[in-house]
Coordinates of C-alpha atoms and ligand atoms in Angstrom, one line a residue:
M1 CA 132.5 100.6 93.2
N2 CA 132.4 97.6 95.5
F3 CA 130.2 94.6 94.8
N4 CA 131.3 92.7 98.0
L5 CA 128.8 92.1 100.8
T6 CA 129.7 93.5 104.2
D7 CA 130.5 91.2 107.1
E8 CA 127.0 91.8 108.4
Q9 CA 125.4 91.0 105.1
T10 CA 127.5 87.8 104.6
L11 CA 126.6 86.6 108.1
L12 CA 122.9 87.2 107.5
Q13 CA 123.1 85.4 104.1
Q14 CA 124.7 82.3 105.8
T15 CA 122.3 82.3 108.7
V16 CA 119.2 82.6 106.5
R17 CA 120.5 80.1 104.0
Q18 CA 121.0 77.5 106.7
F19 CA 117.6 78.2 108.2
A20 CA 116.0 78.0 104.7
E21 CA 117.7 74.7 103.9
E22 CA 117.0 73.1 107.3
E23 CA 113.6 74.4 108.2
V24 CA 111.9 75.8 105.1
A25 CA 112.8 73.6 102.2
P26 CA 112.0 70.2 103.7
G27 CA 108.2 70.6 103.9
A28 CA 107.7 72.9 100.9
I29 CA 106.3 70.4 98.4
E30 CA 103.8 69.0 100.9
R31 CA 102.7 72.5 102.1
D32 CA 102.2 73.4 98.5
E33 CA 100.2 70.3 97.8
T34 CA 98.0 70.7 100.9
K35 CA 97.8 74.5 100.9
T36 CA 99.1 74.5 104.5
W37 CA 100.0 77.8 106.1
P38 CA 103.6 77.6 107.4
E39 CA 102.7 78.6 111.0
D40 CA 105.9 77.4 112.7
I41 CA 108.2 78.9 110.1
V42 CA 106.4 82.3 110.3
R43 CA 106.9 82.2 114.1
Q44 CA 110.6 81.4 113.7
L45 CA 111.0 84.2 111.1
G46 CA 109.7 86.6 113.7
E47 CA 112.1 85.3 116.4
M48 CA 115.0 85.7 113.9
G49 CA 114.1 89.4 113.2
L50 CA 113.1 88.5 109.6
M51 CA 109.6 90.0 109.8
G52 CA 110.9 93.5 110.4
I53 CA 114.3 93.5 108.8
M54 CA 114.4 97.2 107.9
V55 CA 112.5 98.5 110.9
P56 CA 114.6 100.6 113.2
E57 CA 115.7 99.0 116.5
E58 CA 113.8 101.7 118.3
Y59 CA 110.6 99.9 117.1
D60 CA 111.9 96.5 117.8
G61 CA 113.1 95.8 114.2
A62 CA 116.4 94.4 113.1
G63 CA 117.5 97.8 111.9
M64 CA 119.2 96.5 108.7
D65 CA 119.3 97.9 105.2
T66 CA 117.4 97.0 102.0
I67 CA 120.4 95.0 100.7
C68 CA 120.0 92.7 103.8
Y69 CA 116.3 92.5 103.0
V70 CA 116.8 91.3 99.5
I71 CA 119.5 88.8 100.6
A72 CA 117.1 87.3 103.1
M73 CA 114.2 87.2 100.7
E74 CA 116.3 85.5 98.0
E75 CA 117.5 82.8 100.4
I76 CA 114.0 82.1 101.8
C77 CA 112.4 82.1 98.3
R78 CA 115.1 79.7 97.1
A79 CA 113.5 77.3 99.5
D80 CA 109.8 78.3 99.4
A81 CA 108.4 81.4 97.7
S82 CA 105.1 81.0 99.6
V83 CA 107.0 81.8 102.8
G84 CA 108.7 84.6 101.0
V85 CA 105.5 86.4 100.1
I86 CA 104.2 86.2 103.7
M87 CA 107.5 87.8 104.8
S88 CA 107.6 90.4 102.0
V89 CA 104.1 91.7 102.7
N90 CA 104.8 92.1 106.4
N91 CA 108.3 93.7 105.8
S92 CA 107.8 96.0 102.9
L93 CA 104.1 96.7 102.4
V94 CA 103.1 96.9 106.1
C95 CA 106.2 97.6 108.3
G96 CA 107.7 99.8 105.6
L97 CA 104.5 101.8 105.1
L98 CA 104.1 102.3 108.9
D99 CA 107.8 103.3 109.3
D100 CA 107.6 105.8 106.5
F101 CA 104.2 107.3 107.0
G102 CA 102.9 106.3 110.5
S103 CA 102.8 108.6 113.5
N104 CA 105.0 107.8 116.5
D105 CA 101.9 106.5 118.4
Q106 CA 100.9 104.3 115.5
K107 CA 104.5 103.0 115.3
R108 CA 104.6 102.2 119.0
K109 CA 101.2 100.4 118.9
Y110 CA 101.4 98.6 115.6
L111 CA 104.9 98.6 114.1
A112 CA 106.8 97.2 117.0
P113 CA 104.6 94.0 117.4
L114 CA 104.6 93.6 113.6
A115 CA 108.4 93.8 113.4
K116 CA 108.8 91.3 116.2
G117 CA 106.4 88.8 114.5
E118 CA 104.0 89.0 117.4
C119 CA 101.3 89.8 114.9
L120 CA 101.0 89.7 111.1
G121 CA 100.1 92.4 108.7
A122 CA 98.4 92.6 105.3
F123 CA 98.1 95.4 102.7
S124 CA 94.8 96.0 101.0
L125 CA 94.6 98.2 98.0
S126 CA 93.0 96.2 95.1
E127 CA 89.3 95.8 94.5
P128 CA 87.5 93.7 91.9
Q129 CA 87.4 96.7 89.5
A130 CA 90.7 98.3 90.6
G131 CA 93.8 96.3 89.9
S132 CA 96.3 98.0 87.6
D133 CA 93.9 101.0 87.7
A134 CA 94.6 101.2 91.4
S135 CA 93.0 104.6 92.1
N136 CA 89.6 103.4 90.9
L137 CA 88.5 102.4 94.4
L138 CA 84.9 102.1 95.6
C139 CA 85.5 101.2 99.2
R140 CA 84.2 104.2 101.1
A141 CA 85.3 105.7 104.5
R142 CA 82.9 108.3 106.0
L143 CA 84.0 110.3 109.1
T144 CA 81.6 111.0 111.9
D145 CA 82.7 112.1 115.4
D146 CA 86.3 110.9 115.1
V147 CA 85.3 107.5 113.7
Y148 CA 85.5 106.4 110.1
H149 CA 82.8 104.1 108.9
I150 CA 84.3 101.9 106.2
T151 CA 82.2 99.9 103.7
G152 CA 83.4 98.0 100.7
T153 CA 85.0 94.9 99.2
K154 CA 88.8 94.4 98.8
N155 CA 90.5 91.6 97.0
W156 CA 93.8 89.8 96.2
V157 CA 94.9 90.4 99.8
S158 CA 98.0 88.3 100.6
N159 CA 98.0 87.4 104.3
G160 CA 94.3 88.3 104.2
I161 CA 93.3 85.3 106.3
H162 CA 96.1 85.0 108.8
S163 CA 96.9 88.7 109.4
D164 CA 95.9 90.6 112.6
V165 CA 96.2 94.1 111.2
V166 CA 95.5 95.4 107.7
V167 CA 96.7 98.6 106.1
L168 CA 93.7 99.4 103.9
F169 CA 92.9 102.1 101.3
A170 CA 89.5 103.7 101.0
V171 CA 87.9 106.7 99.5
T172 CA 87.2 109.6 101.8
D173 CA 86.3 112.1 99.1
P174 CA 85.0 110.7 95.8
E175 CA 85.1 114.1 94.1
Q176 CA 88.9 114.3 94.5
K177 CA 89.7 111.1 92.4
H178 CA 93.1 109.8 93.5
H179 CA 93.5 112.8 95.9
G180 CA 90.4 111.5 97.7
I181 CA 92.0 108.2 98.8
S182 CA 93.1 107.7 102.4
C183 CA 95.0 105.0 104.3
F184 CA 93.9 103.3 107.5
I185 CA 95.1 100.8 110.0
V186 CA 92.2 98.3 110.5
E187 CA 92.4 95.7 113.2
K188 CA 90.8 92.3 112.5
G189 CA 87.9 91.3 114.7
L190 CA 86.1 94.7 114.4
E191 CA 82.4 94.3 114.0
G192 CA 81.4 94.2 110.3
F193 CA 84.8 93.0 109.1
S194 CA 84.9 89.6 107.5
V195 CA 87.3 87.6 105.4
G196 CA 86.5 85.6 102.3
K197 CA 87.5 82.0 101.5
P198 CA 91.2 81.3 100.6
E199 CA 91.7 81.7 96.8
D200 CA 92.7 78.4 95.1
K201 CA 95.9 79.6 93.4
L202 CA 98.2 78.2 90.7
G203 CA 101.3 78.9 92.8
I204 CA 102.5 80.2 96.2
R205 CA 99.8 77.9 97.5
S206 CA 100.7 77.7 101.2
S207 CA 100.4 81.5 101.5
D208 CA 96.9 82.8 101.8
T209 CA 95.1 85.2 99.5
S210 CA 91.5 86.3 100.1
E211 CA 88.8 88.9 99.8
L212 CA 88.0 91.3 102.7
Y213 CA 84.4 92.5 103.3
L214 CA 83.8 95.7 105.3
D215 CA 80.3 96.5 106.3
D216 CA 80.2 99.8 108.3
V217 CA 83.4 98.9 110.1
K218 CA 84.2 101.6 112.7
V219 CA 87.8 102.6 112.7
P220 CA 89.0 105.3 115.0
A221 CA 90.3 108.5 113.2
V222 CA 93.6 108.1 115.0
N223 CA 94.1 105.0 112.8
R224 CA 94.2 107.0 109.7
I225 CA 97.8 107.1 108.4
S226 CA 98.9 110.6 107.4
D227 CA 96.4 113.2 106.1
E228 CA 93.2 112.5 104.3
G229 CA 93.8 112.3 100.5
E230 CA 97.4 111.0 100.9
G231 CA 96.5 107.4 100.5
F232 CA 97.3 107.0 96.8
H233 CA 100.7 108.5 97.1
I234 CA 101.4 106.3 100.2
A235 CA 100.2 103.2 98.2
L236 CA 102.4 103.9 95.2
A237 CA 105.5 104.8 97.2
T238 CA 105.1 101.7 99.3
L239 CA 104.6 99.5 96.2
D240 CA 108.0 100.9 94.9
S241 CA 109.7 99.3 97.9
G242 CA 107.5 96.2 97.7
R243 CA 108.6 95.6 94.1
I244 CA 112.2 95.3 95.2
G245 CA 111.1 92.5 97.6
I246 CA 109.2 90.7 94.8
A247 CA 112.2 91.0 92.5
A248 CA 114.2 89.3 95.2
Q249 CA 111.5 86.7 95.5
A250 CA 111.8 86.0 91.8
L251 CA 115.5 85.8 92.1
G252 CA 115.3 83.2 94.8
I253 CA 113.0 81.1 92.6
A254 CA 115.3 81.4 89.6
Q255 CA 118.3 80.4 91.7
A256 CA 116.4 77.4 93.0
A257 CA 115.7 76.4 89.4
L258 CA 119.4 76.6 88.5
D259 CA 120.3 74.6 91.7
H260 CA 117.9 71.8 90.8
A261 CA 118.7 71.8 87.1
L262 CA 122.5 71.6 87.8
N263 CA 122.1 68.8 90.4
Y264 CA 119.8 66.7 88.1
A265 CA 122.0 67.2 85.0
R266 CA 125.0 66.0 86.9
E267 CA 123.2 62.8 88.0
R268 CA 121.0 61.9 85.0
E269 CA 122.5 59.6 82.4
Q270 CA 121.3 59.2 78.8
F271 CA 123.1 57.8 75.8
G272 CA 125.9 56.6 78.1
H273 CA 126.7 60.1 79.4
K274 CA 125.7 62.5 82.2
I275 CA 123.4 64.9 80.5
V276 CA 125.5 67.8 81.9
D277 CA 128.1 66.7 79.3
F278 CA 125.8 67.6 76.4
Q279 CA 126.3 71.0 75.0
V280 CA 122.5 71.6 74.7
I281 CA 122.2 71.2 78.5
Q282 CA 125.3 73.3 79.1
F283 CA 123.9 76.2 77.1
M284 CA 120.7 76.1 79.1
L285 CA 122.6 76.1 82.4
A286 CA 124.9 78.9 81.1
D287 CA 121.9 81.1 80.1
M288 CA 120.2 80.5 83.5
A289 CA 123.4 81.5 85.4
M290 CA 124.0 84.5 83.2
E291 CA 120.5 85.9 83.5
I292 CA 120.4 85.2 87.3
E293 CA 123.6 87.1 87.8
A294 CA 122.2 90.1 85.8
A295 CA 119.0 90.0 87.8
R296 CA 120.9 89.9 91.1
L297 CA 122.9 92.9 90.2
L298 CA 119.7 94.8 89.2
V299 CA 117.9 93.8 92.4
R300 CA 120.8 94.8 94.6
R301 CA 121.3 98.1 92.7
A302 CA 117.6 99.0 93.3
A303 CA 118.1 98.1 97.0
F304 CA 121.3 100.1 97.2
T305 CA 119.8 103.1 95.6
K306 CA 116.9 103.0 98.0
D307 CA 119.4 102.8 100.9
Q308 CA 121.1 105.9 99.6
G309 CA 117.8 107.8 99.9
E310 CA 117.8 108.4 96.1
P311 CA 114.7 108.0 93.8
F312 CA 114.5 104.3 93.1
S313 CA 111.0 103.9 91.4
R314 CA 112.4 103.2 88.0
L315 CA 115.1 100.7 89.2
A316 CA 112.6 98.9 91.4
A317 CA 110.3 98.5 88.4
M318 CA 113.2 97.3 86.2
A319 CA 114.4 94.8 88.9
K320 CA 110.9 93.4 89.2
V321 CA 110.1 93.0 85.5
F322 CA 113.6 91.6 84.7
A323 CA 113.9 89.2 87.7
S324 CA 110.4 87.9 87.2
E325 CA 111.0 87.2 83.5
V326 CA 114.3 85.5 84.5
A327 CA 112.5 83.4 87.1
M328 CA 109.9 82.2 84.5
K329 CA 112.6 81.3 82.0
A330 CA 114.8 79.6 84.5
A331 CA 111.9 77.6 85.9
D332 CA 110.8 76.6 82.4
K333 CA 114.4 75.4 81.6
C334 CA 114.6 73.6 84.9
V335 CA 111.4 71.6 84.1
Q336 CA 112.7 71.0 80.5
I337 CA 116.0 69.6 81.8
H338 CA 114.1 67.3 84.1
G339 CA 112.0 66.0 81.2
G340 CA 109.0 63.9 82.4
Y341 CA 110.3 64.0 86.0
G342 CA 110.0 67.8 85.9
Y343 CA 106.3 67.5 85.1
I344 CA 105.3 65.5 88.1
R345 CA 104.7 67.0 91.6
E346 CA 107.0 64.9 93.7
T347 CA 110.2 66.2 92.1
G348 CA 109.1 69.7 93.2
V349 CA 110.4 71.6 90.2
E350 CA 107.0 72.2 88.6
R351 CA 106.2 74.3 91.7
L352 CA 109.0 76.7 90.7
L353 CA 107.2 77.4 87.4
R354 CA 103.9 77.9 89.1
D355 CA 105.4 80.1 91.8
A356 CA 107.4 82.2 89.3
K357 CA 104.3 83.3 87.4
I358 CA 102.8 85.4 90.2
T359 CA 106.0 87.6 90.3
Q360 CA 105.0 88.9 86.9
I361 CA 101.5 89.8 88.2
Y362 CA 101.3 91.0 91.8
E363 CA 102.5 94.4 93.2
G364 CA 102.1 95.7 89.6
T365 CA 102.1 93.5 86.4
S366 CA 105.1 93.5 84.1
E367 CA 103.1 95.8 81.8
I368 CA 102.6 98.3 84.7
Q369 CA 106.4 98.1 85.5
R370 CA 107.1 99.1 81.9
V371 CA 104.7 102.0 82.2
V372 CA 106.5 103.2 85.3
I373 CA 109.9 102.8 83.5
A374 CA 108.7 104.6 80.3
R375 CA 107.1 107.5 82.2
D376 CA 110.2 108.0 84.3
L377 CA 112.3 108.0 81.1
Q378 CA 110.0 110.6 79.5
K379 CA 110.4 112.7 82.6
K380 CA 114.1 112.4 83.3
G381 CA 115.6 110.9 80.1
Ligands
LIG401 N1 105.2 107.2 94.5 C1 104.5 108.1 95.0 N2 103.5 108.8 94.3 C2 103.4 108.5 93.0 C3 104.2 107.5 92.4 C4 105.2 106.8 93.2 N3 105.9 105.9 92.7 N4 103.8 107.3 91.1 C5 102.9 108.2 90.9 N5 102.6 108.9 92.0 C6 101.6 110.0 92.2 C7 101.7 111.0 91.1 O1 102.7 112.0 91.4 C8 100.4 111.6 91.1 O2 100.2 112.5 92.1 P1 99.7 114.0 91.9 O3 98.4 113.9 91.1 O4 99.5 114.6 93.3 O5 100.8 114.7 91.1 C9 99.5 110.4 91.4 O6 100.3 109.5 92.1 C10 98.8 109.8 90.2 O7 99.9 109.5 89.3 P2 99.5 108.9 87.8 O8 98.6 109.9 87.1 O9 100.8 108.6 87.2 O10 98.7 107.6 88.2 P3 97.9 106.6 87.3 O11 96.6 106.4 87.8 O12 98.2 106.9 85.9 O13 98.7 105.2 87.8 C11 100.3 103.5 87.8 C12 100.0 105.0 87.7 C13 99.6 102.8 86.6 C14 101.8 103.4 87.6 C15 99.8 103.0 89.1 O14 98.4 103.1 89.2 C16 100.2 101.6 89.5 O15 101.3 101.4 89.9 N6 99.3 100.6 89.2 C17 99.5 99.3 89.7 C18 99.0 99.1 91.0 C19 99.5 97.9 91.6 O16 100.7 97.6 91.8 N7 98.6 97.0 92.1 C20 98.9 95.9 92.8 C21 98.3 96.0 94.1 S1 99.1 95.3 95.4 S2 99.0 93.4 95.1

């Protein structure tokens, strides 16, 4: 067993860390406050190959493995988890889906520009009545003369406003329940396609989340991904990969919390001592470091298992639920160590607590992750 990163992984970590510290971190508090989309940063991520990290070079991706992906996600999210979600949606939910299930023509037309960051993708499964119960979709796609007519409302779409292309799930045969769901590539700008207002969120505020409205949007049949009825399987398989990315996002937030807490504790004096000298603070820092280390091992183990081509659904769920809980605890401790200074916006650490919360909710709540783990245990022991 070897826990060391390869030379390629180490170089990537150093490069992304430097970029995150110099370009991403400086404006993070202000972007959060003003809900400003990080346009310039997203462009630079594309230029650095970070929008298509695992996409094969043949399709203009960086051709790296999932370990590289989680390393990059952790470093970016250590600076700004809003940037991290924009990146993770494009990488795992859109590029990953197209790479795994798209036809060669679809990959040439859509995957290559998405991987290069020339355009941005979104993933649209949820609907107002279909969150955890993801197969309960109402959005309908009817086929006539090689064109699907899609009508319905989708919600909670990350990158919903700024994306150019959406991979979207709709019902092609309502009689078939989850076997009647299909997956489509829908270009923005088609007649009948409109986007809702940006949601006003607790955290990850400089990323966008919106509803999508489809009113008889005409999508060519060649834009259906895989066969009719394969959509639910595609969605769940893609979410397995996505969950590793969100686990890495949570890890980055947790590490940022520890960084801030340690720096502050070393500087802050009370009762004539640096507060880092008090055992109560030391125990908090020790617990944060210990839990972050455990989360990192689990995240990288899930990524490694995926790279080996082995089943990784259970590990992805474990990594997400564990890392997101560690992020919440670390961010809470970080605010507590900062005292009153942690509770005001300008210190920037309350943002970590707000950003951490979503990692327990999106791409499957912690409760759903436990369902996935328990079902896998029942099946395989
Ligand atoms: N990958 C591929 N296929 C999977 C799968 C996976 N990880 N897990 C289940 N499936 C397949 C099953 O094999 C089954 O297919 P068949 O009927 O052909 O055998 C089908 O999906 C339905 O499986 P199941 O009966 O277990 O589905 P449920 O409706 O009970 O849902 C959960 C299972 C709850 C785990 C799933 O709906 C889920 O993950 N929900 C959360 C969705 C989510 O993450 N939403 C966030 C949206 S993106 S922000």
